[in-house]
Coordinates of N, CA and C and ligand atoms in Angstrom, one line a residue:
M1 N -30.7 16.3 -26.8 CA -30.9 16.2 -25.4 C -32.2 15.5 -25.1
T2 N -32.2 14.4 -24.3 CA -33.4 13.7 -24.0 C -34.1 14.3 -22.8
T3 N -35.4 14.1 -22.7 CA -36.2 14.6 -21.6 C -35.9 13.7 -20.4
T4 N -35.8 14.3 -19.3 CA -35.6 13.5 -18.0 C -36.9 12.8 -17.7
E5 N -36.8 11.5 -17.5 CA -37.9 10.6 -17.1 C -38.0 10.5 -15.6
L6 N -36.8 10.2 -15.1 CA -36.7 9.9 -13.6 C -35.6 10.6 -13.0
E7 N -35.8 11.2 -11.8 CA -34.8 12.0 -11.2 C -34.8 11.8 -9.8
L8 N -33.6 11.4 -9.2 CA -33.4 11.2 -7.8 C -32.5 12.3 -7.3
R9 N -32.9 13.0 -6.2 CA -32.0 14.1 -5.8 C -31.7 13.9 -4.3
D10 N -30.4 13.8 -4.0 CA -30.0 13.7 -2.6 C -30.8 12.8 -1.7
V11 N -31.0 11.6 -2.2 CA -31.8 10.7 -1.5 C -31.0 9.9 -0.3
D12 N -31.6 10.0 0.8 CA -31.1 9.2 2.0 C -32.1 8.2 2.3
L13 N -31.7 6.9 2.4 CA -32.6 5.9 2.8 C -32.0 5.1 4.0
F14 N -32.9 4.9 5.0 CA -32.4 4.2 6.2 C -33.3 2.9 6.4
Y15 N -32.6 1.9 6.9 CA -33.4 0.8 7.5 C -33.1 0.9 9.0
G16 N -34.0 1.4 9.7 CA -33.7 1.6 11.1 C -32.5 2.6 11.2
R17 N -31.5 2.1 11.8 CA -30.2 3.0 12.0 C -29.3 2.7 10.8
V18 N -29.5 1.7 10.0 CA -28.6 1.4 8.9 C -28.9 2.3 7.7
Q19 N -27.9 3.0 7.3 CA -28.1 3.9 6.2 C -27.7 3.2 4.9
A20 N -28.7 3.0 4.0 CA -28.5 2.2 2.7 C -28.1 3.1 1.6
L21 N -28.7 4.3 1.6 CA -28.5 5.3 0.4 C -28.0 6.6 1.0
R22 N -27.0 7.2 0.4 CA -26.5 8.4 1.0 C -26.4 9.5 -0.1
Q23 N -27.3 10.5 0.0 CA -27.3 11.6 -1.0 C -27.3 11.1 -2.4
L24 N -28.0 10.0 -2.6 CA -28.0 9.4 -4.0 C -28.7 10.3 -5.0
T25 N -28.0 10.7 -6.0 CA -28.5 11.6 -7.1 C -28.2 11.0 -8.4
L26 N -29.3 10.7 -9.2 CA -29.1 10.2 -10.5 C -30.3 10.5 -11.4
D27 N -30.2 10.4 -12.7 CA -31.3 10.6 -13.5 C -31.3 9.6 -14.7
V28 N -32.5 9.4 -15.2 CA -32.7 8.5 -16.3 C -33.5 9.3 -17.4
G29 N -33.0 9.3 -18.6 CA -33.7 10.1 -19.7 C -34.8 9.2 -20.3
E30 N -35.8 9.8 -20.9 CA -36.8 9.1 -21.5 C -36.2 8.2 -22.7
G31 N -36.6 7.0 -22.7 CA -36.1 6.1 -23.8 C -34.7 5.5 -23.6
E32 N -34.1 5.9 -22.4 CA -32.7 5.3 -22.2 C -32.7 4.0 -21.5
I33 N -31.6 3.3 -21.6 CA -31.3 2.2 -20.7 C -30.2 2.7 -19.8
V34 N -30.4 2.8 -18.5 CA -29.4 3.2 -17.6 C -29.1 2.1 -16.7
A35 N -27.8 1.7 -16.6 CA -27.4 0.6 -15.7 C -26.9 1.2 -14.4
L36 N -27.3 0.4 -13.3 CA -26.8 0.7 -11.9 C -25.9 -0.5 -11.6
L37 N -24.6 -0.2 -11.5 CA -23.7 -1.2 -11.2 C -23.2 -1.1 -9.7
G38 N -22.6 -2.1 -9.2 CA -22.1 -2.1 -7.9 C -22.0 -3.4 -7.3
N39 N -21.2 -3.5 -6.2 CA -21.0 -4.8 -5.5 C -22.2 -5.2 -4.6
N40 N -22.1 -6.4 -4.0 CA -23.1 -6.8 -3.0 C -23.2 -5.7 -2.0
G41 N -24.5 -5.4 -1.7 CA -24.7 -4.5 -0.5 C -24.5 -3.0 -0.9
A42 N -24.2 -2.7 -2.1 CA -24.0 -1.3 -2.5 C -25.2 -0.4 -2.3
G43 N -26.4 -1.0 -2.5 CA -27.6 -0.2 -2.4 C -28.4 -0.3 -3.7
K44 N -28.1 -1.2 -4.6 CA -28.9 -1.2 -5.9 C -30.3 -1.7 -5.7
T45 N -30.5 -2.8 -5.0 CA -31.9 -3.3 -4.8 C -32.7 -2.3 -3.9
S46 N -32.0 -1.7 -3.0 CA -32.7 -0.7 -2.2 C -33.2 0.4 -3.0
T47 N -32.4 0.8 -4.0 CA -32.8 1.9 -4.9 C -34.1 1.6 -5.6
L48 N -34.1 0.3 -6.2 CA -35.3 -0.1 -6.9 C -36.5 -0.3 -6.0
S49 N -36.3 -0.9 -4.9 CA -37.4 -1.1 -4.0 C -38.1 0.3 -3.6
M50 N -37.2 1.3 -3.4 CA -37.6 2.6 -3.0 C -38.3 3.2 -4.1
L51 N -37.8 3.0 -5.4 CA -38.6 3.6 -6.5 C -39.9 3.0 -6.7
S52 N -40.1 1.7 -6.3 CA -41.3 1.0 -6.4 C -42.3 1.4 -5.3
G53 N -41.8 2.2 -4.4 CA -42.7 2.7 -3.3 C -42.7 1.8 -2.2
L54 N -41.8 0.9 -2.0 CA -41.8 0.0 -0.9 C -41.1 0.5 0.3
Y55 N -40.2 1.5 0.1 CA -39.5 2.2 1.1 C -39.5 3.7 0.8
R56 N -39.6 4.5 1.9 CA -39.6 5.9 1.7 C -38.2 6.5 2.1
P57 N -37.7 7.4 1.3 CA -36.4 8.0 1.8 C -36.7 8.9 3.0
R58 N -35.7 9.0 3.8 CA -35.8 10.0 4.9 C -35.7 11.4 4.4
S59 N -34.9 11.6 3.4 CA -34.8 12.9 2.8 C -34.4 12.8 1.3
G60 N -34.6 13.9 0.6 CA -34.3 13.9 -0.8 C -35.7 13.7 -1.6
T61 N -35.6 13.8 -2.9 CA -36.8 13.8 -3.7 C -36.7 12.8 -4.9
I62 N -37.7 12.2 -5.3 CA -37.9 11.4 -6.5 C -38.9 11.9 -7.4
T63 N -38.5 12.2 -8.6 CA -39.5 12.8 -9.5 C -39.5 11.9 -10.8
W64 N -40.8 11.6 -11.2 CA -41.0 10.7 -12.4 C -41.9 11.4 -13.3
R65 N -41.5 11.6 -14.5 CA -42.2 12.3 -15.5 C -42.8 13.6 -15.0
G66 N -41.9 14.3 -14.3 CA -42.3 15.7 -13.8 C -43.2 15.7 -12.5
K67 N -43.5 14.5 -12.0 CA -44.3 14.4 -10.8 C -43.5 13.9 -9.6
D68 N -43.7 14.5 -8.5 CA -43.1 14.1 -7.3 C -43.7 12.8 -6.8
I69 N -42.8 11.7 -6.8 CA -43.4 10.4 -6.4 C -42.6 9.9 -5.1
T70 N -42.0 10.8 -4.4 CA -41.2 10.5 -3.2 C -42.1 9.7 -2.2
R71 N -43.3 10.0 -2.1 CA -44.2 9.4 -1.2 C -45.4 8.6 -1.8
A72 N -45.2 8.2 -3.1 CA -46.3 7.5 -3.9 C -46.5 6.1 -3.3
K73 N -47.6 5.6 -3.5 CA -48.0 4.2 -3.1 C -47.6 3.3 -4.3
P74 N -47.1 2.1 -3.9 CA -46.7 1.1 -4.9 C -47.7 0.8 -6.0
W75 N -49.0 0.6 -5.5 CA -50.0 0.2 -6.5 C -50.3 1.4 -7.5
D76 N -50.2 2.7 -7.0 CA -50.4 3.8 -7.9 C -49.3 3.8 -9.0
L77 N -48.1 3.5 -8.5 CA -46.9 3.5 -9.4 C -47.0 2.4 -10.5
V78 N -47.5 1.3 -10.1 CA -47.6 0.1 -11.0 C -48.7 0.5 -12.0
R79 N -49.8 1.1 -11.5 CA -50.9 1.5 -12.4 C -50.5 2.5 -13.5
D80 N -49.5 3.4 -13.0 CA -49.1 4.4 -14.0 C -47.9 3.9 -14.8
G81 N -47.5 2.7 -14.6 CA -46.5 2.1 -15.5 C -45.1 2.1 -15.0
L82 N -44.9 2.2 -13.7 CA -43.5 2.0 -13.1 C -43.5 0.6 -12.6
I83 N -42.8 -0.2 -13.3 CA -42.9 -1.7 -13.0 C -41.6 -2.3 -12.8
Q84 N -41.5 -3.1 -11.7 CA -40.2 -3.8 -11.3 C -40.2 -5.3 -11.6
V85 N -39.1 -5.8 -12.1 CA -38.9 -7.2 -12.2 C -38.0 -7.5 -11.0
P86 N -38.5 -8.2 -10.0 CA -37.6 -8.3 -8.8 C -36.5 -9.3 -9.0
E87 N -35.5 -9.1 -8.1 CA -34.4 -10.1 -8.1 C -34.9 -11.5 -7.8
G88 N -34.3 -12.4 -8.5 CA -34.7 -13.8 -8.3 C -36.0 -14.2 -8.9
R89 N -36.4 -13.2 -9.8 CA -37.6 -13.4 -10.7 C -39.0 -13.5 -10.0
R90 N -39.1 -14.3 -8.9 CA -40.4 -14.5 -8.2 C -41.5 -14.7 -9.1
I91 N -41.4 -15.7 -10.0 CA -42.6 -16.1 -10.7 C -43.3 -17.2 -9.8
F92 N -44.6 -17.4 -10.2 CA -45.3 -18.4 -9.4 C -45.1 -19.8 -10.0
S93 N -44.4 -20.6 -9.2 CA -43.9 -21.8 -9.8 C -44.9 -22.9 -10.0
T94 N -46.1 -22.9 -9.3 CA -47.1 -23.9 -9.6 C -48.2 -23.3 -10.5
M95 N -48.0 -22.1 -11.1 CA -49.0 -21.6 -12.0 C -48.3 -21.8 -13.4
T96 N -49.1 -21.8 -14.4 CA -48.6 -22.0 -15.8 C -48.0 -20.6 -16.2
V97 N -47.3 -20.7 -17.3 CA -46.7 -19.5 -18.0 C -47.8 -18.5 -18.2
H98 N -48.9 -19.1 -18.8 CA -50.0 -18.2 -19.2 C -50.6 -17.5 -18.0
E99 N -50.8 -18.3 -16.9 CA -51.4 -17.7 -15.7 C -50.4 -16.6 -15.1
N100 N -49.1 -16.9 -15.2 CA -48.2 -15.9 -14.7 C -48.3 -14.6 -15.4
L101 N -48.5 -14.7 -16.8 CA -48.6 -13.5 -17.6 C -49.9 -12.8 -17.3
Q102 N -51.0 -13.5 -17.0 CA -52.2 -12.9 -16.7 C -52.1 -12.0 -15.4
L103 N -51.3 -12.5 -14.5 CA -51.1 -11.8 -13.2 C -50.4 -10.5 -13.5
G104 N -49.6 -10.4 -14.5 CA -48.9 -9.1 -14.8 C -49.9 -8.0 -15.2
G105 N -51.1 -8.4 -15.6 CA -52.0 -7.4 -16.1 C -53.2 -7.3 -15.2
Y106 N -53.1 -7.7 -13.8 CA -54.3 -7.7 -13.0 C -54.8 -6.3 -12.8
Q107 N -54.0 -5.3 -13.0 CA -54.6 -3.9 -12.8 C -55.3 -3.4 -14.1
T108 N -55.2 -4.2 -15.2 CA -55.8 -3.7 -16.5 C -57.3 -3.5 -16.3
G109 N -58.0 -4.6 -15.8 CA -59.4 -4.6 -15.7 C -60.2 -4.7 -17.0
D110 N -59.4 -5.0 -18.1 CA -60.1 -5.1 -19.4 C -59.5 -6.4 -20.0
P111 N -60.3 -7.5 -19.9 CA -59.8 -8.8 -20.4 C -59.4 -8.8 -21.8
K112 N -60.0 -8.1 -22.7 CA -59.6 -8.1 -24.1 C -58.2 -7.4 -24.3
A113 N -58.1 -6.3 -23.6 CA -56.8 -5.6 -23.7 C -55.7 -6.5 -23.1
L114 N -56.0 -7.2 -22.1 CA -55.0 -8.1 -21.4 C -54.6 -9.2 -22.3
A115 N -55.6 -9.8 -23.0 CA -55.4 -10.9 -23.9 C -54.5 -10.5 -25.1
A116 N -54.8 -9.2 -25.6 CA -54.0 -8.7 -26.7 C -52.5 -8.5 -26.3
R117 N -52.4 -8.0 -25.0 CA -51.0 -7.7 -24.5 C -50.2 -9.0 -24.3
I118 N -50.9 -10.0 -23.8 CA -50.3 -11.3 -23.6 C -49.9 -11.9 -25.0
D119 N -50.7 -11.7 -26.0 CA -50.4 -12.2 -27.4 C -49.1 -11.5 -27.9
E120 N -49.0 -10.2 -27.5 CA -47.9 -9.4 -27.9 C -46.6 -10.0 -27.3
V121 N -46.7 -10.5 -26.0 CA -45.6 -11.1 -25.3 C -45.2 -12.4 -26.0
Y122 N -46.2 -13.2 -26.4 CA -45.9 -14.4 -27.1 C -45.2 -14.2 -28.4
E123 N -45.7 -13.1 -29.1 CA -45.1 -12.8 -30.4 C -43.6 -12.4 -30.2
R124 N -43.3 -11.6 -29.2 CA -42.0 -11.2 -29.0 C -41.1 -12.3 -28.4
L125 N -41.7 -13.1 -27.5 CA -41.0 -14.2 -26.9 C -41.6 -15.5 -27.2
P126 N -41.4 -16.1 -28.4 CA -42.0 -17.3 -28.9 C -41.7 -18.5 -27.9
R127 N -40.6 -18.4 -27.2 CA -40.3 -19.5 -26.3 C -41.4 -19.6 -25.3
L128 N -41.9 -18.5 -24.8 CA -43.0 -18.5 -23.8 C -44.3 -19.0 -24.4
A129 N -44.5 -18.7 -25.7 CA -45.7 -19.2 -26.3 C -45.7 -20.8 -26.4
E130 N -44.6 -21.3 -26.8 CA -44.5 -22.7 -26.8 C -44.7 -23.4 -25.5
R131 N -44.5 -22.7 -24.4 CA -44.5 -23.2 -23.1 C -45.7 -22.7 -22.3
R132 N -46.7 -22.2 -23.0 CA -47.8 -21.4 -22.2 C -48.5 -22.3 -21.2
A133 N -48.5 -23.6 -21.4 CA -49.3 -24.4 -20.4 C -48.3 -25.1 -19.4
Q134 N -47.0 -24.8 -19.5 CA -46.0 -25.4 -18.6 C -46.0 -24.6 -17.2
Q135 N -45.8 -25.4 -16.2 CA -45.7 -24.7 -14.9 C -44.4 -23.9 -14.8
G136 N -44.6 -22.7 -14.2 CA -43.5 -21.7 -14.1 C -42.2 -22.4 -13.5
G137 N -42.4 -23.1 -12.4 CA -41.3 -23.7 -11.7 C -40.5 -24.7 -12.5
T138 N -41.0 -25.2 -13.6 CA -40.3 -26.2 -14.4 C -39.5 -25.6 -15.5
L139 N -39.6 -24.3 -15.7 CA -38.9 -23.6 -16.7 C -37.4 -23.5 -16.4
S140 N -36.6 -23.4 -17.4 CA -35.2 -23.2 -17.1 C -34.9 -21.8 -16.5
G141 N -33.8 -21.5 -16.0 CA -33.5 -20.2 -15.4 C -33.8 -19.0 -16.3
G142 N -33.3 -19.3 -17.6 CA -33.4 -18.2 -18.6 C -34.8 -18.0 -19.0
E143 N -35.6 -19.1 -19.1 CA -37.0 -19.0 -19.4 C -37.8 -18.3 -18.3
Q144 N -37.4 -18.6 -17.1 CA -38.0 -17.9 -15.9 C -37.8 -16.5 -15.9
Q145 N -36.6 -16.1 -16.3 CA -36.3 -14.7 -16.4 C -37.1 -14.0 -17.5
M146 N -37.2 -14.7 -18.6 CA -38.0 -14.2 -19.7 C -39.5 -14.0 -19.3
L147 N -40.0 -15.0 -18.5 CA -41.3 -14.9 -18.0 C -41.5 -13.8 -17.1
A148 N -40.6 -13.6 -16.2 CA -40.6 -12.4 -15.3 C -40.6 -11.1 -16.1
I149 N -39.8 -11.0 -17.1 CA -39.8 -9.8 -17.9 C -41.1 -9.7 -18.7
G150 N -41.6 -10.8 -19.3 CA -42.8 -10.8 -20.0 C -44.0 -10.4 -19.2
R151 N -44.0 -10.9 -17.9 CA -45.1 -10.6 -17.0 C -45.1 -9.1 -16.7
A152 N -43.9 -8.5 -16.6 CA -43.9 -7.0 -16.3 C -44.4 -6.3 -17.6
Y153 N -44.0 -6.8 -18.8 CA -44.3 -6.1 -20.0 C -45.8 -6.1 -20.2
V154 N -46.5 -7.2 -19.7 CA -48.0 -7.2 -19.8 C -48.6 -5.9 -19.0
G155 N -48.0 -5.5 -18.0 CA -48.4 -4.3 -17.2 C -48.1 -3.0 -17.9
K156 N -47.7 -3.0 -19.2 CA -47.5 -1.8 -19.9 C -46.5 -0.8 -19.2
P157 N -45.3 -1.3 -19.1 CA -44.3 -0.4 -18.3 C -43.9 0.8 -19.2
Q158 N -43.9 2.0 -18.5 CA -43.3 3.2 -19.1 C -41.8 3.2 -18.7
L159 N -41.7 2.8 -17.4 CA -40.3 2.7 -16.8 C -40.2 1.3 -16.2
L160 N -39.3 0.5 -16.7 CA -39.1 -0.9 -16.2 C -37.9 -0.9 -15.4
L161 N -38.0 -1.4 -14.2 CA -36.9 -1.6 -13.3 C -36.5 -3.0 -13.2
L162 N -35.3 -3.4 -13.6 CA -34.9 -4.7 -13.6 C -33.8 -5.0 -12.6
D163 N -34.0 -6.0 -11.7 CA -33.0 -6.3 -10.7 C -32.2 -7.5 -11.0
E164 N -31.0 -7.4 -11.5 CA -30.1 -8.5 -11.8 C -30.7 -9.6 -12.7
P165 N -31.2 -9.2 -13.8 CA -31.8 -10.3 -14.7 C -30.8 -11.3 -15.1
S166 N -29.4 -11.1 -15.0 CA -28.5 -12.0 -15.5 C -28.1 -13.1 -14.4
M167 N -28.7 -12.9 -13.2 CA -28.2 -13.7 -12.1 C -28.4 -15.2 -12.3
G168 N -27.4 -15.9 -12.1 CA -27.5 -17.4 -12.2 C -27.6 -18.0 -13.6
L169 N -27.5 -17.1 -14.6 CA -27.6 -17.6 -16.0 C -26.3 -17.8 -16.7
A170 N -26.3 -18.8 -17.6 CA -25.1 -19.1 -18.4 C -24.9 -17.9 -19.4
P171 N -23.6 -17.6 -19.7 CA -23.3 -16.5 -20.6 C -24.2 -16.4 -21.8
L172 N -24.4 -17.5 -22.5 CA -25.2 -17.4 -23.7 C -26.7 -16.9 -23.4
V173 N -27.2 -17.4 -22.3 CA -28.5 -17.0 -21.9 C -28.6 -15.6 -21.4
V174 N -27.5 -15.2 -20.8 CA -27.4 -13.7 -20.4 C -27.6 -12.9 -21.6
K175 N -26.8 -13.3 -22.6 CA -26.9 -12.5 -23.9 C -28.3 -12.4 -24.5
Q176 N -29.0 -13.6 -24.4 CA -30.4 -13.6 -24.9 C -31.3 -12.7 -24.1
V177 N -31.1 -12.7 -22.8 CA -31.9 -11.9 -21.9 C -31.6 -10.4 -22.2
M178 N -30.4 -10.1 -22.3 CA -30.0 -8.7 -22.6 C -30.6 -8.2 -24.0
E179 N -30.7 -9.1 -24.9 CA -31.3 -8.8 -26.2 C -32.7 -8.5 -26.1
I180 N -33.4 -9.3 -25.2 CA -34.8 -9.1 -25.0 C -35.1 -7.7 -24.3
I181 N -34.2 -7.4 -23.4 CA -34.3 -6.1 -22.7 C -34.1 -4.9 -23.7
K182 N -33.1 -5.1 -24.6 CA -32.9 -4.1 -25.6 C -34.1 -4.0 -26.5
R183 N -34.7 -5.0 -26.9 CA -35.8 -5.0 -27.7 C -37.0 -4.3 -27.1
I184 N -37.3 -4.5 -25.8 CA -38.3 -3.8 -25.1 C -38.0 -2.3 -25.1
N185 N -36.7 -2.0 -24.9 CA -36.3 -0.6 -24.9 C -36.6 0.0 -26.3
D186 N -36.3 -0.7 -27.3 CA -36.5 -0.2 -28.7 C -37.9 0.1 -28.9
G187 N -38.8 -0.6 -28.2 CA -40.3 -0.4 -28.3 C -40.7 0.9 -27.6
G188 N -39.8 1.6 -26.9 CA -40.2 2.8 -26.3 C -40.2 2.8 -24.7
T189 N -39.8 1.7 -24.1 CA -39.9 1.6 -22.7 C -38.5 2.1 -22.1
T190 N -38.5 2.9 -21.1 CA -37.3 3.4 -20.5 C -36.9 2.3 -19.5
I191 N -35.6 2.1 -19.3 CA -35.2 1.0 -18.5 C -34.0 1.4 -17.5
L192 N -34.3 1.0 -16.2 CA -33.2 1.1 -15.2 C -32.8 -0.3 -14.9
L193 N -31.6 -0.6 -15.1 CA -31.1 -2.0 -15.1 C -30.0 -2.1 -14.0
V194 N -30.4 -2.9 -13.0 CA -29.4 -3.2 -11.9 C -28.7 -4.4 -12.3
E195 N -27.4 -4.4 -12.2 CA -26.6 -5.6 -12.6 C -25.3 -5.6 -11.9
Q196 N -24.9 -6.9 -11.5 CA -23.5 -7.1 -11.0 C -22.7 -7.4 -12.2
N197 N -23.3 -7.9 -13.3 CA -22.6 -8.3 -14.5 C -22.4 -7.0 -15.4
A198 N -21.4 -6.3 -15.0 CA -21.2 -5.0 -15.7 C -20.9 -5.1 -17.2
R199 N -20.2 -6.1 -17.5 CA -19.9 -6.3 -18.9 C -21.2 -6.4 -19.8
A200 N -22.1 -7.3 -19.3 CA -23.4 -7.5 -20.0 C -24.2 -6.3 -20.0
A201 N -24.3 -5.6 -18.9 CA -25.1 -4.4 -18.8 C -24.6 -3.3 -19.6
L202 N -23.3 -3.1 -19.6 CA -22.7 -1.9 -20.4 C -22.9 -2.2 -21.9
R203 N -23.0 -3.4 -22.3 CA -23.2 -3.7 -23.7 C -24.5 -3.1 -24.3
I204 N -25.6 -3.1 -23.4 CA -26.9 -2.6 -23.9 C -27.2 -1.2 -23.4
A205 N -26.5 -0.8 -22.3 CA -26.9 0.5 -21.7 C -26.4 1.7 -22.5
D206 N -27.2 2.9 -22.3 CA -26.7 4.1 -22.8 C -25.7 4.8 -21.8
R207 N -26.1 4.7 -20.6 CA -25.3 5.3 -19.5 C -25.3 4.4 -18.3
A208 N -24.4 4.7 -17.4 CA -24.4 3.8 -16.2 C -23.9 4.7 -15.0
Y209 N -24.3 4.2 -13.8 CA -23.9 4.7 -12.6 C -23.3 3.6 -11.8
V210 N -22.2 3.8 -11.1 CA -21.6 2.9 -10.2 C -22.0 3.3 -8.8
I211 N -22.5 2.4 -8.0 CA -22.9 2.7 -6.6 C -21.9 2.0 -5.7
E212 N -21.4 2.8 -4.7 CA -20.5 2.2 -3.7 C -21.0 2.7 -2.4
N213 N -21.3 1.8 -1.5 CA -21.7 2.2 -0.1 C -22.8 3.2 -0.1
G214 N -23.8 3.0 -1.0 CA -25.0 3.9 -1.0 C -24.9 5.2 -1.8
R215 N -23.8 5.4 -2.3 CA -23.7 6.7 -3.1 C -23.0 6.5 -4.5
V216 N -23.3 7.4 -5.4 CA -22.7 7.3 -6.8 C -21.2 7.6 -6.7
S217 N -20.4 6.6 -7.2 CA -19.0 6.9 -7.1 C -18.5 7.2 -8.5
L218 N -19.2 6.9 -9.6 CA -18.8 7.1 -10.9 C -20.0 7.1 -11.8
S219 N -20.0 7.8 -12.9 CA -21.1 7.7 -13.8 C -20.6 8.2 -15.2
G220 N -21.3 7.8 -16.2 CA -20.9 8.3 -17.6 C -21.6 7.4 -18.6
P221 N -21.2 7.7 -19.9 CA -21.8 6.9 -21.0 C -21.2 5.5 -20.9
A222 N -22.1 4.5 -21.2 CA -21.7 3.1 -21.0 C -20.5 2.7 -21.8
A223 N -20.4 3.3 -23.0 CA -19.2 2.9 -23.9 C -17.9 3.4 -23.2
E224 N -18.0 4.5 -22.5 CA -16.7 5.0 -21.9 C -16.5 4.2 -20.6
L225 N -17.5 3.9 -19.8 CA -17.2 3.1 -18.6 C -16.7 1.7 -19.0
A226 N -17.1 1.2 -20.1 CA -16.7 -0.1 -20.5 C -15.2 -0.1 -20.7
Q227 N -14.6 1.0 -21.0 CA -13.2 1.2 -21.3 C -12.4 1.6 -20.1
D228 N -13.1 2.0 -19.0 CA -12.5 2.6 -17.8 C -11.7 1.5 -17.0
Q229 N -10.4 1.8 -16.8 CA -9.6 0.7 -16.1 C -10.1 0.4 -14.8
A230 N -10.5 1.4 -14.0 CA -11.0 1.1 -12.6 C -12.3 0.2 -12.7
I231 N -13.1 0.5 -13.6 CA -14.3 -0.4 -13.8 C -14.0 -1.8 -14.2
I232 N -13.0 -1.9 -15.2 CA -12.6 -3.2 -15.6 C -12.1 -4.0 -14.5
A233 N -11.2 -3.4 -13.7 CA -10.5 -4.0 -12.6 C -11.6 -4.4 -11.5
A234 N -12.5 -3.6 -11.2 CA -13.4 -3.8 -10.1 C -14.6 -4.7 -10.5
Y235 N -15.1 -4.5 -11.7 CA -16.4 -5.2 -12.0 C -16.4 -6.0 -13.2
M236 N -15.2 -6.1 -13.9 CA -15.2 -7.0 -15.0 C -14.1 -8.1 -14.9
G237 N -13.7 -8.3 -13.7 CA -12.6 -9.2 -13.5 C -12.7 -10.6 -14.1
Ligands
LIG1 P1 -27.0 -7.2 -3.7 O1 -26.4 -7.1 -5.0 O2 -26.3 -8.1 -2.8 O3 -28.5 -7.4 -3.7 P2 -27.4 -4.3 -3.4 O4 -26.5 -3.4 -4.0 O5 -28.7 -4.6 -4.0 O6 -26.7 -5.7 -3.1 P3 -29.0 -3.7 -1.1 O7 -29.8 -4.9 -1.1 O8 -29.7 -2.5 -1.6 O9 -27.7 -3.9 -1.9 O10 -28.5 -3.3 0.3 C1 -27.9 -2.2 0.8 C2 -27.6 -2.2 2.3 O11 -28.9 -2.1 2.9 C3 -27.0 -3.5 2.7 O12 -26.0 -3.1 3.8 C4 -28.1 -4.3 3.3 O13 -27.6 -5.1 4.3 C5 -29.0 -3.3 3.8 N1 -30.4 -3.7 3.7 C6 -31.1 -4.0 2.6 N2 -32.4 -4.4 2.8 C7 -32.5 -4.2 4.2 C8 -33.6 -4.4 5.1 N3 -34.8 -4.8 4.7 N4 -33.4 -4.2 6.4 C9 -32.2 -3.8 6.9 N5 -31.1 -3.6 6.1 C10 -31.3 -3.8 4.8

């Protein structure tokens, strides 16, 4: 039995009068990869943004490593190692690969530790090392995704939130990105992975939740969901 790392209980999130999350309840165990699947508008990105402290739920609780973070500030969460890789990567296109990585460790405050951490990224992702002086905007889509993940890794994530890392990538590149995510997880980082590409996500995830209309409609071990006829029909067509 794994220790619970992250727990959402009965979370309601509103944007004005629009309700994005409804009694959302889920948990992520320490060291797990948990996938959040669902169609456009289901509430996946809202869940991640809320976990990063950008939105506050109207009701319900969020607990991370035993601490109530329902009303925590984004910068405190980042400092403590809850780090998000946003949808669409959001790398700085006119800055070099190296400068982008340096930004991932702005909260470190220790140049030596930061340099060591960036070296570790280069070791794990040699493609980025080769391109350290190249402008972010000129990287391929897959390389940009690697850079976004590498930048988050520099911040020493305990819990890494990934928003659709496969978006816009060719199948082979999706496979490579998923392997990188798996490797980071093998190093001890817990991962919450939002994906529309259920097939790719279920390959590396331990468990998954399907979100429909702001609430969990289905959940279970990834290997079981990958065989589920309803999931195959709805999300692996
Ligand atoms: P996608 O895969 O398309 O990004 P998603 O599952 O991530 O979808 P969300 O982006 O979380 O879905 O959106 C959930 C609902 O909340 C949608 O109905 C969306 O229109 C609404 N929503 C999201 N962000 C805002 C916002 N800033 N203001 C108002 N409504 C929003």
